[in-house]
PDB file of C-alpha atoms in Angstrom:
ATOM      1  CA  UNK A   1      27.260   9.406  16.714  1.00 80.00           C
ATOM      2  CA  UNK A   2      23.727   9.057  18.059  1.00 84.00           C
ATOM      3  CA  UNK A   3      22.071   8.299  14.722  1.00 84.00           C
ATOM      4  CA  UNK A   4      19.426   5.928  16.061  1.00 84.00           C
ATOM      5  CA  UNK A   5      18.705   8.148  19.044  1.00 85.00           C
ATOM      6  CA  UNK A   6      18.202  11.073  16.684  1.00 84.00           C
ATOM      7  CA  UNK A   7      15.864   9.066  14.453  1.00 77.00           C
ATOM      8  CA  UNK A   8      13.887   7.957  17.500  1.00 71.00           C
ATOM      9  CA  UNK A   9      13.307  11.588  18.478  1.00 72.00           C
ATOM     10  CA  UNK A  10      11.755  12.354  15.075  1.00 65.00           C
ATOM     11  CA  UNK A  11       8.069  11.361  14.763  1.00 53.00           C
ATOM     12  CA  UNK A  12       8.163   8.155  12.737  1.00 56.00           C
ATOM     13  CA  UNK A  13      11.852   8.799  12.117  1.00 66.00           C
ATOM     14  CA  UNK A  14      12.803   5.185  11.453  1.00 71.00           C
ATOM     15  CA  UNK A  15      10.206   5.202   8.668  1.00 67.00           C
ATOM     16  CA  UNK A  16      10.003   8.757   7.384  1.00 67.00           C
ATOM     17  CA  UNK A  17      13.721   9.655   7.207  1.00 80.00           C
ATOM     18  CA  UNK A  18      14.761   6.677   5.024  1.00 84.00           C
ATOM     19  CA  UNK A  19      11.650   7.243   2.890  1.00 75.00           C
ATOM     20  CA  UNK A  20      12.519  10.911   2.269  1.00 80.00           C
ATOM     21  CA  UNK A  21      16.165  10.044   1.578  1.00 87.00           C
ATOM     22  CA  UNK A  22      15.057   7.461  -0.993  1.00 86.00           C
ATOM     23  CA  UNK A  23      12.667   9.950  -2.634  1.00 82.00           C
ATOM     24  CA  UNK A  24      15.379  12.622  -2.842  1.00 89.00           C
ATOM     25  CA  UNK A  25      17.828  10.196  -4.434  1.00 90.00           C
ATOM     26  CA  UNK A  26      15.248   9.061  -6.990  1.00 87.00           C
ATOM     27  CA  UNK A  27      14.254  12.657  -7.767  1.00 88.00           C
ATOM     28  CA  UNK A  28      17.817  13.940  -8.228  1.00 90.00           C
ATOM     29  CA  UNK A  29      19.278  10.756  -9.737  1.00 90.00           C
ATOM     30  CA  UNK A  30      16.393   8.852 -11.389  1.00 85.00           C
ATOM     31  CA  UNK A  31      18.778   6.471 -13.190  1.00 88.00           C
ATOM     32  CA  UNK A  32      20.802   5.570 -10.103  1.00 88.00           C
ATOM     33  CA  UNK A  33      19.388   2.037  -9.937  1.00 86.00           C
ATOM     34  CA  UNK A  34      20.397   1.314 -13.547  1.00 86.00           C
ATOM     35  CA  UNK A  35      23.739   3.078 -13.189  1.00 87.00           C
ATOM     36  CA  UNK A  36      24.939   1.123 -10.170  1.00 88.00           C
ATOM     37  CA  UNK A  37      22.923  -2.042 -10.728  1.00 83.00           C
ATOM     38  CA  UNK A  38      23.794  -5.112  -8.689  1.00 86.00           C
ATOM     39  CA  UNK A  39      22.947  -4.873  -4.979  1.00 86.00           C
ATOM     40  CA  UNK A  40      22.581  -1.082  -4.976  1.00 86.00           C
ATOM     41  CA  UNK A  41      20.110  -1.212  -7.834  1.00 86.00           C
ATOM     42  CA  UNK A  42      18.239  -4.018  -6.108  1.00 87.00           C
ATOM     43  CA  UNK A  43      17.907  -1.944  -2.938  1.00 85.00           C
ATOM     44  CA  UNK A  44      16.648   1.100  -4.846  1.00 86.00           C
ATOM     45  CA  UNK A  45      13.989  -0.941  -6.629  1.00 82.00           C
ATOM     46  CA  UNK A  46      13.413  -3.680  -4.068  1.00 77.00           C
ATOM     47  CA  UNK A  47      10.359  -2.547  -2.089  1.00 74.00           C
ATOM     48  CA  UNK A  48       8.324  -5.654  -2.964  1.00 73.00           C
ATOM     49  CA  UNK A  49      10.964  -8.290  -2.103  1.00 83.00           C
ATOM     50  CA  UNK A  50      11.646  -6.573   1.230  1.00 82.00           C
ATOM     51  CA  UNK A  51       7.913  -6.400   1.871  1.00 76.00           C
ATOM     52  CA  UNK A  52       7.589 -10.134   1.179  1.00 81.00           C
ATOM     53  CA  UNK A  53      10.198 -10.861   3.870  1.00 86.00           C
ATOM     54  CA  UNK A  54       8.400  -8.410   6.168  1.00 79.00           C
ATOM     55  CA  UNK A  55       5.113 -10.260   5.590  1.00 75.00           C
ATOM     56  CA  UNK A  56       6.617 -13.656   6.370  1.00 86.00           C
ATOM     57  CA  UNK A  57       8.409 -12.448   9.505  1.00 86.00           C
ATOM     58  CA  UNK A  58       5.385 -10.533  10.733  1.00 75.00           C
ATOM     59  CA  UNK A  59       3.113 -13.466  10.004  1.00 78.00           C
ATOM     60  CA  UNK A  60       5.312 -15.705  12.128  1.00 84.00           C
ATOM     61  CA  UNK A  61       4.505 -13.584  15.186  1.00 76.00           C
ATOM     62  CA  UNK A  62       0.728 -13.958  14.778  1.00 73.00           C
ATOM     63  CA  UNK A  63      -1.171 -16.631  16.663  1.00 74.00           C
ATOM     64  CA  UNK A  64      -3.976 -18.412  14.803  1.00 75.00           C
ATOM     65  CA  UNK A  65      -6.234 -17.535  17.738  1.00 73.00           C
ATOM     66  CA  UNK A  66      -6.100 -13.912  16.584  1.00 66.00           C
ATOM     67  CA  UNK A  67      -7.799 -14.670  13.224  1.00 73.00           C
ATOM     68  CA  UNK A  68     -11.280 -13.417  14.272  1.00 81.00           C
ATOM     69  CA  UNK A  69      -9.744 -10.116  15.379  1.00 78.00           C
ATOM     70  CA  UNK A  70      -7.864  -9.807  12.081  1.00 79.00           C
ATOM     71  CA  UNK A  71     -11.058 -10.346  10.087  1.00 81.00           C
ATOM     72  CA  UNK A  72     -12.927  -7.824  12.211  1.00 84.00           C
ATOM     73  CA  UNK A  73     -10.250  -5.120  12.142  1.00 82.00           C
ATOM     74  CA  UNK A  74      -9.396  -5.533   8.459  1.00 83.00           C
ATOM     75  CA  UNK A  75     -13.049  -5.656   7.439  1.00 85.00           C
ATOM     76  CA  UNK A  76     -13.969  -2.539   9.391  1.00 88.00           C
ATOM     77  CA  UNK A  77     -11.047  -0.520   8.020  1.00 88.00           C
ATOM     78  CA  UNK A  78     -11.733  -1.737   4.472  1.00 85.00           C
ATOM     79  CA  UNK A  79     -15.428  -0.865   4.529  1.00 87.00           C
ATOM     80  CA  UNK A  80     -14.765   2.498   6.193  1.00 90.00           C
ATOM     81  CA  UNK A  81     -12.061   3.543   3.705  1.00 87.00           C
ATOM     82  CA  UNK A  82     -14.075   2.514   0.647  1.00 84.00           C
ATOM     83  CA  UNK A  83     -17.286   3.874   2.173  1.00 87.00           C
ATOM     84  CA  UNK A  84     -15.962   7.371   2.835  1.00 89.00           C
ATOM     85  CA  UNK A  85     -14.432   7.464  -0.659  1.00 86.00           C
ATOM     86  CA  UNK A  86     -17.842   6.575  -2.097  1.00 84.00           C
ATOM     87  CA  UNK A  87     -19.643   9.233  -0.045  1.00 87.00           C
ATOM     88  CA  UNK A  88     -17.165  11.966  -1.019  1.00 88.00           C
ATOM     89  CA  UNK A  89     -17.295  10.787  -4.641  1.00 83.00           C
ATOM     90  CA  UNK A  90     -21.100  10.922  -4.748  1.00 83.00           C
ATOM     91  CA  UNK A  91     -21.096  14.433  -3.283  1.00 86.00           C
ATOM     92  CA  UNK A  92     -18.419  15.625  -5.704  1.00 84.00           C
ATOM     93  CA  UNK A  93     -20.304  14.075  -8.636  1.00 81.00           C
ATOM     94  CA  UNK A  94     -23.181  16.477  -8.002  1.00 80.00           C
ATOM     95  CA  UNK A  95     -20.867  19.344  -8.944  1.00 80.00           C
ATOM     96  CA  UNK A  96     -18.296  17.804 -11.302  1.00 78.00           C
ATOM     97  CA  UNK A  97     -20.134  14.982 -13.042  1.00 76.00           C
ATOM     98  CA  UNK A  98     -17.675  13.010 -15.185  1.00 71.00           C
ATOM     99  CA  UNK A  99     -15.651  16.107 -15.989  1.00 74.00           C
ATOM    100  CA  UNK A 100     -13.020  18.084 -14.114  1.00 79.00           C
ATOM    101  CA  UNK A 101     -12.204  21.606 -13.001  1.00 78.00           C
ATOM    102  CA  UNK A 102     -10.467  23.243 -15.964  1.00 73.00           C
ATOM    103  CA  UNK A 103      -8.774  26.212 -14.329  1.00 70.00           C
ATOM    104  CA  UNK A 104      -7.722  27.892 -11.121  1.00 70.00           C
ATOM    105  CA  UNK A 105      -6.181  26.466  -7.968  1.00 73.00           C
ATOM    106  CA  UNK A 106      -8.055  23.166  -8.299  1.00 79.00           C
ATOM    107  CA  UNK A 107      -7.415  22.622 -12.002  1.00 76.00           C
ATOM    108  CA  UNK A 108      -7.559  18.938 -12.947  1.00 78.00           C
ATOM    109  CA  UNK A 109      -9.640  17.888  -9.951  1.00 85.00           C
ATOM    110  CA  UNK A 110     -12.279  15.289 -10.821  1.00 86.00           C
ATOM    111  CA  UNK A 111     -14.409  12.656  -9.126  1.00 85.00           C
ATOM    112  CA  UNK A 112     -12.111  10.033 -10.615  1.00 85.00           C
ATOM    113  CA  UNK A 113      -9.061  11.616  -8.933  1.00 88.00           C
ATOM    114  CA  UNK A 114     -10.834  11.971  -5.588  1.00 90.00           C
ATOM    115  CA  UNK A 115     -12.120   8.403  -5.445  1.00 87.00           C
ATOM    116  CA  UNK A 116      -8.881   6.838  -6.708  1.00 86.00           C
ATOM    117  CA  UNK A 117      -6.854   8.792  -4.125  1.00 89.00           C
ATOM    118  CA  UNK A 118      -9.094   7.883  -1.190  1.00 90.00           C
ATOM    119  CA  UNK A 119      -9.989   4.306  -2.083  1.00 84.00           C
ATOM    120  CA  UNK A 120      -6.675   2.495  -1.750  1.00 80.00           C
ATOM    121  CA  UNK A 121      -4.398   2.322   1.310  1.00 86.00           C
ATOM    122  CA  UNK A 122      -0.611   2.132   0.977  1.00 82.00           C
ATOM    123  CA  UNK A 123      -0.230  -1.384   2.378  1.00 77.00           C
ATOM    124  CA  UNK A 124       3.526  -1.287   2.791  1.00 75.00           C
ATOM    125  CA  UNK A 125       3.349   2.007   4.666  1.00 82.00           C
ATOM    126  CA  UNK A 126       0.517   0.710   6.849  1.00 86.00           C
ATOM    127  CA  UNK A 127       2.316  -2.506   7.745  1.00 80.00           C
ATOM    128  CA  UNK A 128       5.610  -0.772   8.423  1.00 78.00           C
ATOM    129  CA  UNK A 129       3.935   1.739  10.741  1.00 85.00           C
ATOM    130  CA  UNK A 130       1.915  -0.909  12.544  1.00 85.00           C
ATOM    131  CA  UNK A 131       5.021  -3.059  12.844  1.00 78.00           C
ATOM    132  CA  UNK A 132       6.642  -0.173  14.692  1.00 80.00           C
ATOM    133  CA  UNK A 133       3.755   1.280  16.688  1.00 85.00           C
ATOM    134  CA  UNK A 134       0.875  -1.198  16.680  1.00 80.00           C
ATOM    135  CA  UNK A 135      -0.097  -4.771  17.365  1.00 77.00           C
ATOM    136  CA  UNK A 136       0.875  -7.647  15.123  1.00 73.00           C
ATOM    137  CA  UNK A 137      -2.801  -8.491  14.653  1.00 75.00           C
ATOM    138  CA  UNK A 138      -3.391  -4.998  13.278  1.00 78.00           C
ATOM    139  CA  UNK A 139      -0.548  -5.535  10.814  1.00 77.00           C
ATOM    140  CA  UNK A 140      -2.203  -8.713   9.607  1.00 76.00           C
ATOM    141  CA  UNK A 141      -5.464  -6.821   9.089  1.00 81.00           C
ATOM    142  CA  UNK A 142      -4.040  -5.556   5.804  1.00 75.00           C
ATOM    143  CA  UNK A 143      -4.537  -9.026   4.355  1.00 68.00           C
ATOM    144  CA  UNK A 144      -8.244  -8.085   4.331  1.00 73.00           C
ATOM    145  CA  UNK A 145      -7.669  -4.444   3.382  1.00 75.00           C
ATOM    146  CA  UNK A 146      -5.696  -5.545   0.318  1.00 65.00           C
ATOM    147  CA  UNK A 147      -9.070  -6.005  -1.373  1.00 60.00           C
ATOM    148  CA  UNK A 148      -8.865  -2.249  -2.002  1.00 62.00           C
ATOM    149  CA  UNK A 149      -5.952  -2.709  -4.385  1.00 57.00           C
ATOM    150  CA  UNK A 150      -6.451  -2.065  -8.068  1.00 56.00           C
ATOM    151  CA  UNK A 151      -9.228  -0.350 -10.008  1.00 59.00           C
ATOM    152  CA  UNK A 152     -12.061  -2.738  -9.129  1.00 62.00           C
ATOM    153  CA  UNK A 153     -13.602  -0.897  -6.178  1.00 65.00           C
ATOM    154  CA  UNK A 154     -12.956   2.460  -7.816  1.00 69.00           C
ATOM    155  CA  UNK A 155     -14.890   1.308 -10.851  1.00 69.00           C
ATOM    156  CA  UNK A 156     -17.706   0.056  -8.640  1.00 67.00           C
ATOM    157  CA  UNK A 157     -17.785   3.373  -6.801  1.00 63.00           C
ATOM    158  CA  UNK A 158     -17.929   5.281 -10.084  1.00 67.00           C
ATOM    159  CA  UNK A 159     -20.745   3.067 -11.302  1.00 60.00           C
ATOM    160  CA  UNK A 160     -18.873   1.383 -14.143  1.00 38.00           C
ATOM    161  CA  UNK A 161     -21.054  -1.404 -15.499  1.00 29.00           C
ATOM    162  CA  UNK A 162     -20.123  -4.860 -16.807  1.00 33.00           C
ATOM    163  CA  UNK A 163     -17.135  -5.598 -14.560  1.00 29.00           C
ATOM    164  CA  UNK A 164     -17.692  -9.103 -13.231  1.00 32.00           C
ATOM    165  CA  UNK A 165     -14.238 -10.659 -13.107  1.00 38.00           C
ATOM    166  CA  UNK A 166     -12.220 -10.356  -9.890  1.00 36.00           C
ATOM    167  CA  UNK A 167      -8.473 -11.116  -9.827  1.00 50.00           C
ATOM    168  CA  UNK A 168      -8.487 -13.731  -7.070  1.00 55.00           C
ATOM    169  CA  UNK A 169      -4.972 -14.893  -7.992  1.00 64.00           C
ATOM    170  CA  UNK A 170      -3.605 -11.453  -7.165  1.00 54.00           C
ATOM    171  CA  UNK A 171      -5.413 -11.422  -3.831  1.00 51.00           C
ATOM    172  CA  UNK A 172      -4.074 -14.867  -2.937  1.00 68.00           C
ATOM    173  CA  UNK A 173      -0.587 -13.739  -3.885  1.00 70.00           C
ATOM    174  CA  UNK A 174      -0.935 -10.689  -1.647  1.00 62.00           C
ATOM    175  CA  UNK A 175      -1.739 -12.669   1.496  1.00 68.00           C
ATOM    176  CA  UNK A 176       0.236 -15.882   0.830  1.00 81.00           C
ATOM    177  CA  UNK A 177       3.556 -14.712   2.406  1.00 82.00           C
ATOM    178  CA  UNK A 178       1.711 -13.629   5.540  1.00 77.00           C
ATOM    179  CA  UNK A 179      -0.117 -16.963   5.746  1.00 83.00           C
ATOM    180  CA  UNK A 180       3.141 -18.888   5.265  1.00 90.00           C
ATOM    181  CA  UNK A 181       4.692 -16.900   8.084  1.00 88.00           C
ATOM    182  CA  UNK A 182       1.705 -17.585  10.353  1.00 83.00           C
ATOM    183  CA  UNK A 183       1.928 -21.321   9.650  1.00 91.00           C
ATOM    184  CA  UNK A 184       5.665 -21.428  10.361  1.00 93.00           C
ATOM    185  CA  UNK A 185       5.323 -19.387  13.548  1.00 89.00           C
ATOM    186  CA  UNK A 186       2.470 -21.509  14.863  1.00 89.00           C
ATOM    187  CA  UNK A 187       4.300 -24.762  14.094  1.00 92.00           C
ATOM    188  CA  UNK A 188       7.547 -23.759  15.819  1.00 92.00           C
ATOM    189  CA  UNK A 189       7.864 -21.287  18.719  1.00 89.00           C
ATOM    190  CA  UNK A 190      11.615 -20.924  18.205  1.00 92.00           C
ATOM    191  CA  UNK A 191      11.066 -20.107  14.538  1.00 92.00           C
ATOM    192  CA  UNK A 192       8.483 -17.506  15.591  1.00 89.00           C
ATOM    193  CA  UNK A 193      11.011 -15.785  17.839  1.00 90.00           C
ATOM    194  CA  UNK A 194      13.751 -16.032  15.199  1.00 94.00           C
ATOM    195  CA  UNK A 195      11.682 -14.489  12.409  1.00 91.00           C
ATOM    196  CA  UNK A 196       9.942 -12.009  14.686  1.00 86.00           C
ATOM    197  CA  UNK A 197      13.180 -10.299  15.640  1.00 88.00           C
ATOM    198  CA  UNK A 198      13.647  -9.185  12.011  1.00 86.00           C
ATOM    199  CA  UNK A 199      10.428  -7.138  11.844  1.00 77.00           C
ATOM    200  CA  UNK A 200      11.687  -3.805  13.282  1.00 76.00           C
ATOM    201  CA  UNK A 201      14.994  -4.160  11.410  1.00 85.00           C
ATOM    202  CA  UNK A 202      13.214  -4.346   8.057  1.00 82.00           C
ATOM    203  CA  UNK A 203      11.277  -1.083   8.566  1.00 75.00           C
ATOM    204  CA  UNK A 204      13.999   1.431   7.493  1.00 83.00           C
ATOM    205  CA  UNK A 205      15.054  -0.756   4.544  1.00 86.00           C
ATOM    206  CA  UNK A 206      11.519  -1.051   3.261  1.00 77.00           C
ATOM    207  CA  UNK A 207      10.933   2.670   3.825  1.00 75.00           C
ATOM    208  CA  UNK A 208      14.025   3.566   1.806  1.00 84.00           C
ATOM    209  CA  UNK A 209      13.023   1.291  -1.071  1.00 84.00           C
ATOM    210  CA  UNK A 210       9.503   2.724  -0.995  1.00 74.00           C
ATOM    211  CA  UNK A 211      10.873   6.275  -1.112  1.00 76.00           C
ATOM    212  CA  UNK A 212      13.181   5.344  -3.990  1.00 83.00           C
ATOM    213  CA  UNK A 213      10.057   4.669  -6.039  1.00 75.00           C
ATOM    214  CA  UNK A 214       8.709   8.190  -5.521  1.00 72.00           C
ATOM    215  CA  UNK A 215       9.544  11.307  -7.496  1.00 76.00           C
ATOM    216  CA  UNK A 216       9.094  14.566  -5.607  1.00 76.00           C
ATOM    217  CA  UNK A 217       8.632  16.408  -8.912  1.00 77.00           C
ATOM    218  CA  UNK A 218       5.162  14.837  -9.163  1.00 67.00           C
ATOM    219  CA  UNK A 219       4.084  17.099  -6.334  1.00 66.00           C
ATOM    220  CA  UNK A 220       5.245  20.107  -8.348  1.00 71.00           C
ATOM    221  CA  UNK A 221       3.528  18.930 -11.532  1.00 68.00           C
ATOM    222  CA  UNK A 222       0.190  18.452  -9.791  1.00 69.00           C
ATOM    223  CA  UNK A 223       0.469  21.856  -8.161  1.00 77.00           C
ATOM    224  CA  UNK A 224      -1.440  23.007  -5.127  1.00 84.00           C
ATOM    225  CA  UNK A 225      -4.424  20.805  -6.043  1.00 86.00           C
ATOM    226  CA  UNK A 226      -2.357  17.648  -5.622  1.00 86.00           C
ATOM    227  CA  UNK A 227      -0.985  18.783  -2.273  1.00 88.00           C
ATOM    228  CA  UNK A 228      -4.427  19.779  -0.991  1.00 91.00           C
ATOM    229  CA  UNK A 229      -5.959  16.511  -2.181  1.00 92.00           C
ATOM    230  CA  UNK A 230      -3.238  14.589  -0.348  1.00 92.00           C
ATOM    231  CA  UNK A 231      -3.878  16.567   2.828  1.00 94.00           C
ATOM    232  CA  UNK A 232      -7.624  15.971   2.400  1.00 94.00           C
ATOM    233  CA  UNK A 233      -7.048  12.212   2.120  1.00 94.00           C
ATOM    234  CA  UNK A 234      -5.182  12.206   5.433  1.00 95.00           C
ATOM    235  CA  UNK A 235      -7.651  14.503   7.205  1.00 95.00           C
ATOM    236  CA  UNK A 236     -10.912  13.013   5.933  1.00 95.00           C
ATOM    237  CA  UNK A 237     -10.117   9.297   5.763  1.00 94.00           C
ATOM    238  CA  UNK A 238      -7.826   9.585   8.790  1.00 94.00           C
ATOM    239  CA  UNK A 239     -10.569  11.079  10.939  1.00 95.00           C
ATOM    240  CA  UNK A 240     -13.141   8.471   9.897  1.00 95.00           C
ATOM    241  CA  UNK A 241     -10.751   5.546  10.279  1.00 94.00           C
ATOM    242  CA  UNK A 242      -9.503   6.841  13.650  1.00 95.00           C
ATOM    243  CA  UNK A 243     -13.072   7.015  14.957  1.00 95.00           C
ATOM    244  CA  UNK A 244     -13.959   3.574  13.589  1.00 93.00           C
ATOM    245  CA  UNK A 245     -10.772   2.063  14.979  1.00 91.00           C
ATOM    246  CA  UNK A 246     -11.539   3.479  18.434  1.00 91.00           C
ATOM    247  CA  UNK A 247     -15.159   2.303  18.300  1.00 90.00           C
ATOM    248  CA  UNK A 248     -14.050  -1.255  17.505  1.00 86.00           C
ATOM    249  CA  UNK A 249     -11.678  -1.495  20.456  1.00 84.00           C
ATOM    250  CA  UNK A 250      -8.493  -0.109  18.881  1.00 85.00           C
ATOM    251  CA  UNK A 251      -6.412   2.843  20.020  1.00 88.00           C
ATOM    252  CA  UNK A 252      -6.647   4.773  16.743  1.00 91.00           C
ATOM    253  CA  UNK A 253      -3.159   3.976  15.467  1.00 92.00           C
ATOM    254  CA  UNK A 254      -4.340   1.481  12.838  1.00 90.00           C
ATOM    255  CA  UNK A 255      -6.915   3.961  11.551  1.00 92.00           C
ATOM    256  CA  UNK A 256      -4.370   6.747  11.118  1.00 93.00           C
ATOM    257  CA  UNK A 257      -1.803   4.396   9.564  1.00 91.00           C
ATOM    258  CA  UNK A 258      -4.371   3.450   6.899  1.00 91.00           C
ATOM    259  CA  UNK A 259      -5.101   7.070   5.886  1.00 93.00           C
ATOM    260  CA  UNK A 260      -2.795   7.059   2.869  1.00 90.00           C
ATOM    261  CA  UNK A 261      -2.880   6.590  -0.898  1.00 87.00           C
ATOM    262  CA  UNK A 262      -1.303   3.461  -2.355  1.00 79.00           C
ATOM    263  CA  UNK A 263       1.397   3.758  -4.994  1.00 69.00           C
ATOM    264  CA  UNK A 264      -0.534   1.570  -7.414  1.00 65.00           C
ATOM    265  CA  UNK A 265      -3.504   3.941  -7.142  1.00 77.00           C
ATOM    266  CA  UNK A 266      -1.703   6.188  -9.648  1.00 72.00           C
ATOM    267  CA  UNK A 267      -2.458   3.576 -12.288  1.00 68.00           C
ATOM    268  CA  UNK A 268      -6.178   3.417 -11.466  1.00 75.00           C
ATOM    269  CA  UNK A 269      -7.333   6.429 -13.543  1.00 79.00           C
ATOM    270  CA  UNK A 270      -5.860   4.938 -16.726  1.00 75.00           C
ATOM    271  CA  UNK A 271      -7.431   1.551 -15.959  1.00 71.00           C
ATOM    272  CA  UNK A 272     -10.814   3.143 -15.353  1.00 76.00           C
ATOM    273  CA  UNK A 273     -10.537   5.154 -18.573  1.00 77.00           C
ATOM    274  CA  UNK A 274      -9.727   1.965 -20.465  1.00 71.00           C
ATOM    275  CA  UNK A 275     -12.908   0.385 -19.119  1.00 68.00           C
ATOM    276  CA  UNK A 276     -15.084   3.458 -19.642  1.00 71.00           C
ATOM    277  CA  UNK A 277     -13.992   5.937 -22.315  1.00 76.00           C
ATOM    278  CA  UNK A 278     -16.037   8.755 -20.786  1.00 76.00           C
ATOM    279  CA  UNK A 279     -13.263   9.147 -18.207  1.00 78.00           C
ATOM    280  CA  UNK A 280     -10.474   9.321 -20.807  1.00 82.00           C
ATOM    281  CA  UNK A 281     -10.328  13.154 -20.910  1.00 84.00           C
ATOM    282  CA  UNK A 282      -9.800  13.448 -17.138  1.00 82.00           C
ATOM    283  CA  UNK A 283      -7.493  10.443 -16.644  1.00 80.00           C
ATOM    284  CA  UNK A 284      -4.119  12.181 -17.300  1.00 80.00           C
ATOM    285  CA  UNK A 285      -4.800  14.988 -14.811  1.00 80.00           C
ATOM    286  CA  UNK A 286      -6.223  12.483 -12.317  1.00 83.00           C
ATOM    287  CA  UNK A 287      -3.069  10.393 -12.606  1.00 78.00           C
ATOM    288  CA  UNK A 288      -0.872  13.380 -11.731  1.00 78.00           C
ATOM    289  CA  UNK A 289      -3.070  14.291  -8.772  1.00 86.00           C
ATOM    290  CA  UNK A 290      -3.125  10.747  -7.398  1.00 84.00           C
ATOM    291  CA  UNK A 291       0.650  10.430  -7.826  1.00 79.00           C
ATOM    292  CA  UNK A 292       1.006  13.617  -5.803  1.00 83.00           C
ATOM    293  CA  UNK A 293      -1.270  12.163  -3.116  1.00 87.00           C
ATOM    294  CA  UNK A 294       0.953   9.091  -2.872  1.00 82.00           C
ATOM    295  CA  UNK A 295       3.927  11.277  -1.976  1.00 82.00           C
ATOM    296  CA  UNK A 296       2.073  13.733   0.279  1.00 87.00           C
ATOM    297  CA  UNK A 297       0.346  10.989   2.276  1.00 90.00           C
ATOM    298  CA  UNK A 298       3.543   8.911   2.463  1.00 85.00           C
ATOM    299  CA  UNK A 299       5.145  11.857   4.258  1.00 86.00           C
ATOM    300  CA  UNK A 300       2.204  12.992   6.405  1.00 91.00           C
ATOM    301  CA  UNK A 301       0.801   9.644   7.581  1.00 92.00           C
ATOM    302  CA  UNK A 302       3.976   8.456   9.375  1.00 89.00           C
ATOM    303  CA  UNK A 303       4.260  11.833  11.116  1.00 89.00           C
ATOM    304  CA  UNK A 304       0.620  11.862  12.235  1.00 92.00           C
ATOM    305  CA  UNK A 305       0.698   8.196  13.270  1.00 92.00           C
ATOM    306  CA  UNK A 306       3.929   8.607  15.236  1.00 88.00           C
ATOM    307  CA  UNK A 307       2.569  11.740  16.929  1.00 89.00           C
ATOM    308  CA  UNK A 308      -0.580   9.935  18.048  1.00 92.00           C
ATOM    309  CA  UNK A 309       1.377   6.860  19.163  1.00 90.00           C
ATOM    310  CA  UNK A 310       3.614   9.066  21.304  1.00 86.00           C
ATOM    311  CA  UNK A 311       0.623  10.893  22.750  1.00 87.00           C
ATOM    312  CA  UNK A 312      -1.033   7.689  23.926  1.00 85.00           C
ATOM    313  CA  UNK A 313       2.247   6.137  25.022  1.00 79.00           C
ATOM    314  CA  UNK A 314       2.430   3.476  22.319  1.00 67.00           C
ATOM    315  CA  UNK A 315       5.501   4.835  20.492  1.00 62.00           C
ATOM    316  CA  UNK A 316       7.837   2.355  22.177  1.00 54.00           C
ATOM    317  CA  UNK A 317       5.493  -0.613  22.020  1.00 51.00           C
ATOM    318  CA  UNK A 318       6.691  -2.432  18.930  1.00 45.00           C
ATOM    319  CA  UNK A 319       5.069  -5.708  18.017  1.00 40.00           C
ATOM    320  CA  UNK A 320       8.158  -7.712  18.875  1.00 37.00           C
TER     321      UNK A 320
END
């Protein structure tokens, strides 16, 4: 059976097929992880541990000399993603204020939902795609982009006052595995080669675990508004990030791979509402919409990224 050959013919197949399979299993059998437990349960719920290994192995392939490039690429993508979310949010605020659309095709849509969906990139998806189609330095750029994570920048964008604390421990924890991998790889060339060979192998496993955390019913619950918002995230942020990536010397792959909504973004509306009660009435609907965006963008971004990589001849140029 030509399973791998078949997956290779599908745009982003090594990423998107395991992800969809995991999402289907979680949707049809949401208690599968608890039912089987042990290693099967660990695989169904193990996106973060697999990602940690991915970070270390990917970090081992990165030369310290590439640090300036990493800072530049990550900084540009971060500022562009947050910037476009702020611009769209400011425009939408002129029509929606702090409320939401109460009926029709776009019922539940609010500035909170729009900003939360656009602000935060799915780091695991980005790194997996860049590990398959991009440069290792572009993968490492997420260590800078991880500043998007959580409600902080969303609150800033929405103008929430009084937030001065910043969770530096979480940020350090997000980049520590990558840094450890970089140190190991730069200290020992043989260790770099050993760890580097695991990067492409980890992609389908991480994708499956990521999919197993998604429930396709969320798309149904959010309705057409959730699907359209997810498409808008890919189109709007993808276009801006693609242009910025090209202008800064990239080939556009990193920009497209970053045009997604992070899974933890679904928790942002509730966090914002807790900090500012004026958003409490719109938070539940915003949560459903953002959750839908997570799924829609997790499906569309790999397809779009793989299509562009194939078009420019980078689909077979893995980082290792």
